[in-house]
């Protein structure tokens, strides 16, 4: 499922009917799913992770790694697929990541933790993404 630019919802009401309540809360209201509850926390299946809101390709499964933080973690996104926004909520300065195509919330990005050679952790809500497994 990938929406053409012209098919993207324009209002929050249009998003609300398209998404489940939990998807809407995370993707459109910048919510966070509880750690260890998301369906992709431990997933190792090869494939491509797409934006659950618009279907844009975001993360190849080979960028996913075990961060033991309770959310799916990736050390890189496809070029231009994800945009970064400074987030000063909750008294912290973090970097929010959103789908560059539909502006839906994915999670936050952290750097300098040393998990992988790229030294980057995209901490993404499972409910923000959908895995399309490779054809076998
Ligand atoms: Zn999207």
PDB file of C-alpha atoms and ligand atoms in Angstrom:
ATOM      1  CA  UNK A   1       0.000   0.000   0.000  1.00  0.00           C
ATOM      2  CA  UNK A   2       1.613   3.211  -1.112  1.00  0.00           C
ATOM      3  CA  UNK A   3      -0.450   6.314  -1.611  1.00  0.00           C
ATOM      4  CA  UNK A   4       0.146   8.713  -4.460  1.00  0.00           C
ATOM      5  CA  UNK A   5       0.861  12.271  -3.447  1.00  0.00           C
ATOM      6  CA  UNK A   6      -2.656  13.216  -4.571  1.00  0.00           C
ATOM      7  CA  UNK A   7      -4.221  10.547  -2.336  1.00  0.00           C
ATOM      8  CA  UNK A   8      -2.574  11.680   0.883  1.00  0.00           C
ATOM      9  CA  UNK A   9      -5.087  12.868   3.463  1.00  0.00           C
ATOM     10  CA  UNK A  10      -5.112  16.634   3.865  1.00  0.00           C
ATOM     11  CA  UNK A  11      -6.869  16.983   7.160  1.00  0.00           C
ATOM     12  CA  UNK A  12      -6.582  15.279  10.513  1.00  0.00           C
ATOM     13  CA  UNK A  13     -10.152  14.021  10.095  1.00  0.00           C
ATOM     14  CA  UNK A  14      -9.128  12.202   6.933  1.00  0.00           C
ATOM     15  CA  UNK A  15      -6.208  10.619   8.780  1.00  0.00           C
ATOM     16  CA  UNK A  16      -8.471   9.640  11.657  1.00  0.00           C
ATOM     17  CA  UNK A  17     -10.717   7.479   9.494  1.00  0.00           C
ATOM     18  CA  UNK A  18      -7.761   5.892   7.722  1.00  0.00           C
ATOM     19  CA  UNK A  19      -5.799   4.858  10.813  1.00  0.00           C
ATOM     20  CA  UNK A  20      -6.633   2.799  13.894  1.00  0.00           C
ATOM     21  CA  UNK A  21      -6.925   4.807  17.134  1.00  0.00           C
ATOM     22  CA  UNK A  22      -3.474   3.648  18.278  1.00  0.00           C
ATOM     23  CA  UNK A  23      -1.907   4.383  14.888  1.00  0.00           C
ATOM     24  CA  UNK A  24      -3.525   7.807  14.888  1.00  0.00           C
ATOM     25  CA  UNK A  25      -2.315   8.578  18.400  1.00  0.00           C
ATOM     26  CA  UNK A  26       1.309   7.776  17.538  1.00  0.00           C
ATOM     27  CA  UNK A  27       1.561   8.882  13.903  1.00  0.00           C
ATOM     28  CA  UNK A  28      -0.508  12.064  14.018  1.00  0.00           C
ATOM     29  CA  UNK A  29      -0.389  13.075  17.698  1.00  0.00           C
ATOM     30  CA  UNK A  30       3.270  12.206  18.245  1.00  0.00           C
ATOM     31  CA  UNK A  31       2.525   9.504  20.754  1.00  0.00           C
ATOM     32  CA  UNK A  32       4.801   6.723  21.866  1.00  0.00           C
ATOM     33  CA  UNK A  33       3.873   3.086  22.204  1.00  0.00           C
ATOM     34  CA  UNK A  34       4.863   1.395  25.440  1.00  0.00           C
ATOM     35  CA  UNK A  35       8.322  -0.234  25.273  1.00  0.00           C
ATOM     36  CA  UNK A  36       8.480  -3.969  24.455  1.00  0.00           C
ATOM     37  CA  UNK A  37       4.861  -3.967  23.270  1.00  0.00           C
ATOM     38  CA  UNK A  38       5.386  -3.225  19.574  1.00  0.00           C
ATOM     39  CA  UNK A  39       5.098  -5.999  17.044  1.00  0.00           C
ATOM     40  CA  UNK A  40       8.527  -5.358  15.467  1.00  0.00           C
ATOM     41  CA  UNK A  41      10.749  -5.048  18.558  1.00  0.00           C
ATOM     42  CA  UNK A  42      12.512  -8.376  17.931  1.00  0.00           C
ATOM     43  CA  UNK A  43      11.670  -8.926  14.280  1.00  0.00           C
ATOM     44  CA  UNK A  44      14.555 -10.207  12.130  1.00  0.00           C
ATOM     45  CA  UNK A  45      12.573 -10.948   8.974  1.00  0.00           C
ATOM     46  CA  UNK A  46      14.301  -9.569   5.852  1.00  0.00           C
ATOM     47  CA  UNK A  47      12.297  -6.986   3.985  1.00  0.00           C
ATOM     48  CA  UNK A  48      11.473  -3.312   3.801  1.00  0.00           C
ATOM     49  CA  UNK A  49       9.809  -1.231   6.495  1.00  0.00           C
ATOM     50  CA  UNK A  50       7.250   1.216   5.111  1.00  0.00           C
ATOM     51  CA  UNK A  51       5.500   4.170   6.687  1.00  0.00           C
ATOM     52  CA  UNK A  52       2.221   2.822   8.062  1.00  0.00           C
ATOM     53  CA  UNK A  53       0.426   6.048   7.244  1.00  0.00           C
ATOM     54  CA  UNK A  54       1.355   6.556   3.578  1.00  0.00           C
ATOM     55  CA  UNK A  55       3.302   3.451   2.546  1.00  0.00           C
ATOM     56  CA  UNK A  56       6.570   5.240   1.736  1.00  0.00           C
ATOM     57  CA  UNK A  57       9.691   3.062   1.958  1.00  0.00           C
ATOM     58  CA  UNK A  58      11.709   4.021   5.031  1.00  0.00           C
ATOM     59  CA  UNK A  59      14.056   1.383   6.446  1.00  0.00           C
ATOM     60  CA  UNK A  60      15.590  -1.701   4.820  1.00  0.00           C
ATOM     61  CA  UNK A  61      15.620  -4.545   7.365  1.00  0.00           C
ATOM     62  CA  UNK A  62      19.423  -4.744   7.221  1.00  0.00           C
ATOM     63  CA  UNK A  63      19.617  -1.383   9.037  1.00  0.00           C
ATOM     64  CA  UNK A  64      17.694  -2.844  12.002  1.00  0.00           C
ATOM     65  CA  UNK A  65      19.715  -3.838  15.051  1.00  0.00           C
ATOM     66  CA  UNK A  66      19.197  -4.976  18.635  1.00  0.00           C
ATOM     67  CA  UNK A  67      19.316  -1.919  20.870  1.00  0.00           C
ATOM     68  CA  UNK A  68      17.503  -3.529  23.832  1.00  0.00           C
ATOM     69  CA  UNK A  69      15.634  -0.262  24.317  1.00  0.00           C
ATOM     70  CA  UNK A  70      12.179  -1.772  23.751  1.00  0.00           C
ATOM     71  CA  UNK A  71      11.461  -0.246  20.348  1.00  0.00           C
ATOM     72  CA  UNK A  72      12.557  -1.219  16.855  1.00  0.00           C
ATOM     73  CA  UNK A  73      15.886   0.480  16.138  1.00  0.00           C
ATOM     74  CA  UNK A  74      17.545   1.269  12.833  1.00  0.00           C
ATOM     75  CA  UNK A  75      20.930   2.863  12.171  1.00  0.00           C
ATOM     76  CA  UNK A  76      19.986   4.440   8.841  1.00  0.00           C
ATOM     77  CA  UNK A  77      16.992   5.315   6.684  1.00  0.00           C
ATOM     78  CA  UNK A  78      16.678   5.406   2.935  1.00  0.00           C
ATOM     79  CA  UNK A  79      18.078   8.718   1.634  1.00  0.00           C
ATOM     80  CA  UNK A  80      15.517  11.484   2.030  1.00  0.00           C
ATOM     81  CA  UNK A  81      12.848   9.188   3.508  1.00  0.00           C
ATOM     82  CA  UNK A  82      12.934  10.635   7.004  1.00  0.00           C
ATOM     83  CA  UNK A  83      13.127  14.221   8.202  1.00  0.00           C
ATOM     84  CA  UNK A  84      14.409  15.435  11.540  1.00  0.00           C
ATOM     85  CA  UNK A  85      12.796  18.063  13.753  1.00  0.00           C
ATOM     86  CA  UNK A  86      13.998  19.442  17.053  1.00  0.00           C
ATOM     87  CA  UNK A  87      11.673  18.339  19.851  1.00  0.00           C
ATOM     88  CA  UNK A  88      11.773  20.228  23.148  1.00  0.00           C
ATOM     89  CA  UNK A  89       8.837  18.452  24.795  1.00  0.00           C
ATOM     90  CA  UNK A  90       9.109  16.741  28.190  1.00  0.00           C
ATOM     91  CA  UNK A  91      11.912  19.089  29.229  1.00  0.00           C
ATOM     92  CA  UNK A  92      14.425  17.399  26.948  1.00  0.00           C
ATOM     93  CA  UNK A  93      15.970  18.317  23.646  1.00  0.00           C
ATOM     94  CA  UNK A  94      15.530  15.407  21.321  1.00  0.00           C
ATOM     95  CA  UNK A  95      15.351  15.001  17.585  1.00  0.00           C
ATOM     96  CA  UNK A  96      12.014  13.822  16.333  1.00  0.00           C
ATOM     97  CA  UNK A  97      11.864  11.823  13.118  1.00  0.00           C
ATOM     98  CA  UNK A  98       8.934  12.006  10.722  1.00  0.00           C
ATOM     99  CA  UNK A  99       8.090  10.456   7.397  1.00  0.00           C
ATOM    100  CA  UNK A 100       9.340  12.981   4.831  1.00  0.00           C
ATOM    101  CA  UNK A 101       6.384  12.194   2.574  1.00  0.00           C
ATOM    102  CA  UNK A 102       3.345  12.473   4.839  1.00  0.00           C
ATOM    103  CA  UNK A 103       4.809  14.199   7.906  1.00  0.00           C
ATOM    104  CA  UNK A 104       3.708  11.435  10.273  1.00  0.00           C
ATOM    105  CA  UNK A 105       5.595  10.850  13.516  1.00  0.00           C
ATOM    106  CA  UNK A 106       7.935   7.841  13.576  1.00  0.00           C
ATOM    107  CA  UNK A 107       9.979   8.248  16.750  1.00  0.00           C
ATOM    108  CA  UNK A 108      13.270   9.905  17.695  1.00  0.00           C
ATOM    109  CA  UNK A 109      16.857   9.682  16.490  1.00  0.00           C
ATOM    110  CA  UNK A 110      19.833   9.462  18.829  1.00  0.00           C
ATOM    111  CA  UNK A 111      23.509   9.773  17.930  1.00  0.00           C
ATOM    112  CA  UNK A 112      26.767   9.034  19.704  1.00  0.00           C
ATOM    113  CA  UNK A 113      25.613   5.916  21.562  1.00  0.00           C
ATOM    114  CA  UNK A 114      28.031   3.616  19.750  1.00  0.00           C
ATOM    115  CA  UNK A 115      25.579   0.822  18.969  1.00  0.00           C
ATOM    116  CA  UNK A 116      26.700   0.404  15.372  1.00  0.00           C
ATOM    117  CA  UNK A 117      29.468   1.810  13.148  1.00  0.00           C
ATOM    118  CA  UNK A 118      27.018   4.453  11.927  1.00  0.00           C
ATOM    119  CA  UNK A 119      26.581   5.539  15.565  1.00  0.00           C
ATOM    120  CA  UNK A 120      22.948   6.408  14.959  1.00  0.00           C
ATOM    121  CA  UNK A 121      19.774   4.963  16.439  1.00  0.00           C
ATOM    122  CA  UNK A 122      16.418   5.632  14.852  1.00  0.00           C
ATOM    123  CA  UNK A 123      14.095   4.634  17.677  1.00  0.00           C
ATOM    124  CA  UNK A 124      10.824   3.948  15.872  1.00  0.00           C
ATOM    125  CA  UNK A 125       7.361   2.952  17.071  1.00  0.00           C
ATOM    126  CA  UNK A 126       6.238  -0.376  15.604  1.00  0.00           C
ATOM    127  CA  UNK A 127       2.833   1.103  15.030  1.00  0.00           C
ATOM    128  CA  UNK A 128       4.380   3.765  12.756  1.00  0.00           C
ATOM    129  CA  UNK A 129       5.825   1.234  10.324  1.00  0.00           C
ATOM    130  CA  UNK A 130       4.835  -1.885   8.452  1.00  0.00           C
ATOM    131  CA  UNK A 131       7.202  -4.607   7.325  1.00  0.00           C
ATOM    132  CA  UNK A 132       6.876  -5.936   3.826  1.00  0.00           C
ATOM    133  CA  UNK A 133       8.866  -9.193   3.878  1.00  0.00           C
ATOM    134  CA  UNK A 134      11.080 -10.002   0.898  1.00  0.00           C
ATOM    135  CA  UNK A 135       9.732 -12.458  -1.624  1.00  0.00           C
ATOM    136  CA  UNK A 136      11.330 -15.822  -1.033  1.00  0.00           C
TER     137      UNK A 136
HETATM  138 ZN1  LIG B   1       4.426   8.486   5.492  1.00  0.00          ZN
END
